[in-house]
Each structure stands twice: as structure tokens, then as C-alpha cells.
Amino acid sequence: MSASKVEDFDDVSRQGLPDGWAWATVADVGDVELGRPRHPAWHEGPDMRPYLRVSNVFENRIDATGMKEMDFSGVFDRYRLEPGDVLLNEGQSPHLVGRPAMYRGEPADVAYTNSLIRFRANTGLLPEWALLVFRNHLHSGRFMREVRITTNIAHLSATRLKAVEFPVPPTAEQHRIAAALDIRMARLDAVDRTVASARRDLAALRKAVLLDAVPEPEQWPAHWTATMTGKAGTVELGRARHPNWHTGPKVRPYLRVANVFEDRIDIGDVKDMDFSGVFGKYRLEPGDILLNEGQSPHLVGRPAMYRGIPEGVAFTNSLLRFRASDDVLPGWALLVFRRHLHAGRFMREVRITTNLAHLSGARLKTVEFPVPPLDEQRHLVRTTKQRLASLDRIELGLDRATRHNSALRRALLSEAFSGRLVPQDPADESAEELLKQIRMEREAAEAERKAARTAARTGRKAKVDTIPPLSASADDTILADGEQATLPLEFSS
């Protein structure tokens, strides 16, 4: 492989490979196969089998919870998983595309769909090594350079995966590195699981705090006014985007769904558009609440308050704007919407199109909205903000732990791929010899398959050639050219 190709791998590879290693591509060292598509016609049939999909495959972990079944009549052997197969996510959010896990035989007799790509290592390549390479590609961002975006989902095609570079150490060194990394990576994975569990507990606490401030409608105090969102303020959908408005005399910045997080507006990537004649309608004012109109279902309605930064900004139709009436504090409106988000209230109003959930302005207007007296609103906003702030500090600590763990994992993988994690042994058979053996075995297997196909075609032709001709019966008469045969009596008119 060329030096420029080496430079494309990661920071370690820019310095070249360790002695005895060699570059290959994914296709050079294993078989790559996309899973079977799903189809309504296969929802039932004579050969129903369980299958894994992208929601079952996490990094270095397969979760069989919620597995579906499909009819695999006539094709199960093609899509059946074998222990040691590595599954990679074909479609996901960009930073998760290619997320790999090894199938280790559980659950048994399982297939996979085309949301996953299967890598099956050739003889001489340790499947655990392949898993480490793919984890390194995931964490170094290598897979992200191969993705293509469709309907907000990133895809890594099997064709592109086959061409991705693959570092190959000697077989013996693969075993040493895999063994050394196994314990270390397991510890880091355990930390990730602990952090994930803490985040779930934190989410439950946050929901409890919000439900304590804004309970279910049947628990609202009698002195609160029960109304709907559309009567507690005005609801407006943002302006649609159009190529004709990319330039113009009144170009203004605008916010979109990518800028609006829960209780936070990110202005790191704000776009511009021409708002000639309509800027006043879509201009944001401090105190406006923005809610995500289109997102994944559990994030639809995610709200944040616009507090005046950046100035002179509008919003697009991926967002809904709520502007509170005089008897509703903007902070109270934000609290109500955060409560609805965490309680799953918005999810009951969504409609799904092209893998995105949408919350229309009309549906948002009908969502229940409590209005306490203004003094009580101020008190609830202040006390709830204090309680949530303590949870936010815990979450920041979890974020730091996640970043630290990720940095340790990258450093550990960097050591492994630089040849510094375990001692090298000059007596090991070189990776070039391993690749040569793999090529020879693949060529022999292909020649065997070709011979089998040729034999099958020859057998079919021989069978056709040996079919005896139809024998003439006693009633058959060979006619001279142009002579008319007389029909038997039963066919005469």
C-alpha cells in the first residue's frame, strides 16, 4: 500500500506500521456481506428465524432483547451467523456508523438484516483482531469519512467498507495484542456501562423533579387555570427553506433544529437566509420558547428559551415558536415543555415520516398547559431550577468521565496499533506471508467453486444430450414435401 494510503489511517499510521506488519484492505482479509432486506411478504412463512438488526448491536456487545423474526426460506444459510463473525452498523448517526460487535454464538441459529454488515475473517486472521481494528476505526473517526447521508441517517455501504485499509500484524502478535487488550478494554467497557446506568438514574431523577413541579393534569391544584398551549400563548411554525433564498438583500441568521437542545441554544453553526419582506414575522424575541418540530420521537418538542443571543435572528420550519401570553412567564412555559418532554407527552402527538417524528403546530396547540398565579410560577421556576442545576452538575461529571474513558480507549488502541503494547518477536511469521497464504487459499477456493459450477453446467448439458428422441409409432407416416396428412376420424369435422 502506498505511503499516502498509510497517512489516511490515523495518527499512529502516519508514522508507518511496526516491523513485520502489512497493509491490506478489509476485503483482502475477510468476506463482507450485507444482511437481508426486510419485506412484508416475509413476515410469516415456513422457515421463521430470529434476526439481529442495528438496534441489537452496540460496541463490543450484542443485545438480543426485542429480536424480530422473518421467513428465511431458501436463504438462511447465506445470512446465518457463525461464532466469530463481526457485525457493523450499516446505518446510524454518523459517529456511530460502523459500531462493531462480535457474534459469539448467542443466541443460536440467528440471521441479520441489511441494517448490518457482516465481516467473516479468513483463516489466519484472528476475529478478535478484526474487532479491534474496527473499534479503532470507529474511535479514530475513520468510518465517518466513508459515510453517505440519506434522510438524516448516515450509511456505510459494504462496498466502501471493503476498501477501508486494514493493518495486519503476524498471527502470533495478533493473539498477544488481543490478549493484552482484553482485560484493559473490558475495564473501560465496564466504566462505560456504569456511566450509562448513572445517566439512566439521572434521567429518572430529572423527570421526577419536573413532574413534582408540573404534575399530571388530574393533580393540578384547584386554583390553577387549566388550559391548552394554544391559549396560553401563540404558536408559530418557522419559515421554510428554499434555494432561491440562499442569497438576497435581507440575509439574516436563523436557528434550526440542529441549534436547539434542551434548555440550551447552540450558536456554533448558524446559517443565513434572505428574509426580505418577512423578517418581522419570524424574528425571535427574548423569552420565546423554541421546540423541535422534527426529530427522533423521544426528542420531538425538545425546548429551549431564546435569550437574545445571537441578536436579530429568525427560525425555520424545523422549529416551533411559543410566545407566552401576559399571564404566563417564559420560564414557566419552558418548565412545562420540559416536563412534557420527559413525561413522553409530546410523543403521543407525533407523526412519523421518512424516519423522522413531527410535532405539528396544530397538535402542539391542543396539548394541556397549566397556568398557576404569577407569583407561584416564579416560585416554582426558581426552586425547580435550583434542583435541576444540581442534577446538571452531576451530568457534567458524567460527561467528563465519558470523555476521559474515550481518551483512554483511544490511547490504548494507539499503543496497540503502534506495536508498543506487547513485545514483538522477530521469529514470528511476517504478515506478508500471512496475506500470501490468505490469497492462495481464496484463489484455491474460488477455483474449486468455478470447477463446481462448470461441472454443474456440463452435467446439465449432458443430461439434455442423452434424452432419447421420440420414437415413431405404427400410425406415423413420413410424408413427402408438400403432402397433406389425413386427420384421424375422431379429429375430422
PDB file of N, CA and C in Angstrom, residues 223-224 326-329 332 335 371-383:
ATOM      1  N   HIS A 223     -56.704  26.000  42.247  1.00  0.00           N
ATOM      2  CA  HIS A 223     -56.569  27.423  41.909  1.00  0.00           C
ATOM      3  C   HIS A 223     -55.740  27.646  40.647  1.00  0.00           C
ATOM      4  N   TRP A 224     -55.195  26.577  40.049  1.00  0.00           N
ATOM      5  CA  TRP A 224     -54.508  26.717  38.765  1.00  0.00           C
ATOM      6  C   TRP A 224     -55.548  26.772  37.647  1.00  0.00           C
ATOM      7  N   ASP A 326     -49.566  37.269  28.555  1.00  0.00           N
ATOM      8  CA  ASP A 326     -49.177  38.107  29.692  1.00  0.00           C
ATOM      9  C   ASP A 326     -49.253  37.379  31.031  1.00  0.00           C
ATOM     10  N   ASP A 327     -50.110  36.363  31.140  1.00  0.00           N
ATOM     11  CA  ASP A 327     -50.253  35.680  32.425  1.00  0.00           C
ATOM     12  C   ASP A 327     -49.400  34.417  32.530  1.00  0.00           C
ATOM     13  N   VAL A 328     -48.457  34.260  31.585  1.00  0.00           N
ATOM     14  CA  VAL A 328     -47.556  33.106  31.597  1.00  0.00           C
ATOM     15  C   VAL A 328     -46.112  33.595  31.522  1.00  0.00           C
ATOM     16  N   LEU A 329     -45.301  33.221  32.491  1.00  0.00           N
ATOM     17  CA  LEU A 329     -43.885  33.565  32.441  1.00  0.00           C
ATOM     18  C   LEU A 329     -43.169  32.664  31.430  1.00  0.00           C
ATOM     19  N   TRP A 332     -41.788  29.684  33.082  1.00  0.00           N
ATOM     20  CA  TRP A 332     -42.792  28.665  33.393  1.00  0.00           C
ATOM     21  C   TRP A 332     -43.137  27.848  32.147  1.00  0.00           C
ATOM     22  N   LEU A 335     -40.513  25.361  31.615  1.00  0.00           N
ATOM     23  CA  LEU A 335     -40.629  24.287  32.589  1.00  0.00           C
ATOM     24  C   LEU A 335     -41.741  23.303  32.199  1.00  0.00           C
ATOM     25  N   VAL A 371     -51.733  26.924  34.231  1.00  0.00           N
ATOM     26  CA  VAL A 371     -51.320  28.311  34.485  1.00  0.00           C
ATOM     27  C   VAL A 371     -51.592  28.643  35.955  1.00  0.00           C
ATOM     28  N   PRO A 372     -50.579  28.532  36.826  1.00  0.00           N
ATOM     29  CA  PRO A 372     -50.731  28.982  38.211  1.00  0.00           C
ATOM     30  C   PRO A 372     -50.680  30.513  38.265  1.00  0.00           C
ATOM     31  N   PRO A 373     -50.984  31.104  39.408  1.00  0.00           N
ATOM     32  CA  PRO A 373     -50.778  32.549  39.570  1.00  0.00           C
ATOM     33  C   PRO A 373     -49.310  32.911  39.330  1.00  0.00           C
ATOM     34  N   LEU A 374     -49.064  34.126  38.898  1.00  0.00           N
ATOM     35  CA  LEU A 374     -47.702  34.532  38.508  1.00  0.00           C
ATOM     36  C   LEU A 374     -46.693  34.359  39.645  1.00  0.00           C
ATOM     37  N   ASP A 375     -47.068  34.710  40.875  1.00  0.00           N
ATOM     38  CA  ASP A 375     -46.132  34.557  41.994  1.00  0.00           C
ATOM     39  C   ASP A 375     -45.759  33.087  42.202  1.00  0.00           C
ATOM     40  N   GLU A 376     -46.740  32.224  42.036  1.00  0.00           N
ATOM     41  CA  GLU A 376     -46.461  30.800  42.196  1.00  0.00           C
ATOM     42  C   GLU A 376     -45.600  30.277  41.047  1.00  0.00           C
ATOM     43  N   GLN A 377     -45.830  30.806  39.855  1.00  0.00           N
ATOM     44  CA  GLN A 377     -44.974  30.439  38.724  1.00  0.00           C
ATOM     45  C   GLN A 377     -43.519  30.785  39.036  1.00  0.00           C
ATOM     46  N   ARG A 378     -43.302  32.016  39.551  1.00  0.00           N
ATOM     47  CA  ARG A 378     -41.930  32.457  39.862  1.00  0.00           C
ATOM     48  C   ARG A 378     -41.297  31.528  40.903  1.00  0.00           C
ATOM     49  N   HIS A 379     -42.053  31.193  41.920  1.00  0.00           N
ATOM     50  CA  HIS A 379     -41.518  30.321  42.974  1.00  0.00           C
ATOM     51  C   HIS A 379     -41.178  28.943  42.420  1.00  0.00           C
ATOM     52  N   LEU A 380     -42.057  28.350  41.639  1.00  0.00           N
ATOM     53  CA  LEU A 380     -41.814  27.020  41.090  1.00  0.00           C
ATOM     54  C   LEU A 380     -40.635  27.021  40.115  1.00  0.00           C
ATOM     55  N   VAL A 381     -40.538  28.079  39.320  1.00  0.00           N
ATOM     56  CA  VAL A 381     -39.417  28.169  38.376  1.00  0.00           C
ATOM     57  C   VAL A 381     -38.096  28.265  39.133  1.00  0.00           C
ATOM     58  N   ARG A 382     -38.067  29.100  40.173  1.00  0.00           N
ATOM     59  CA  ARG A 382     -36.822  29.306  40.920  1.00  0.00           C
ATOM     60  C   ARG A 382     -36.388  28.025  41.652  1.00  0.00           C
ATOM     61  N   THR A 383     -37.297  27.398  42.378  1.00  0.00           N
ATOM     62  CA  THR A 383     -36.923  26.216  43.148  1.00  0.00           C
ATOM     63  C   THR A 383     -36.590  25.023  42.240  1.00  0.00           C
TER      64      THR A 383
END
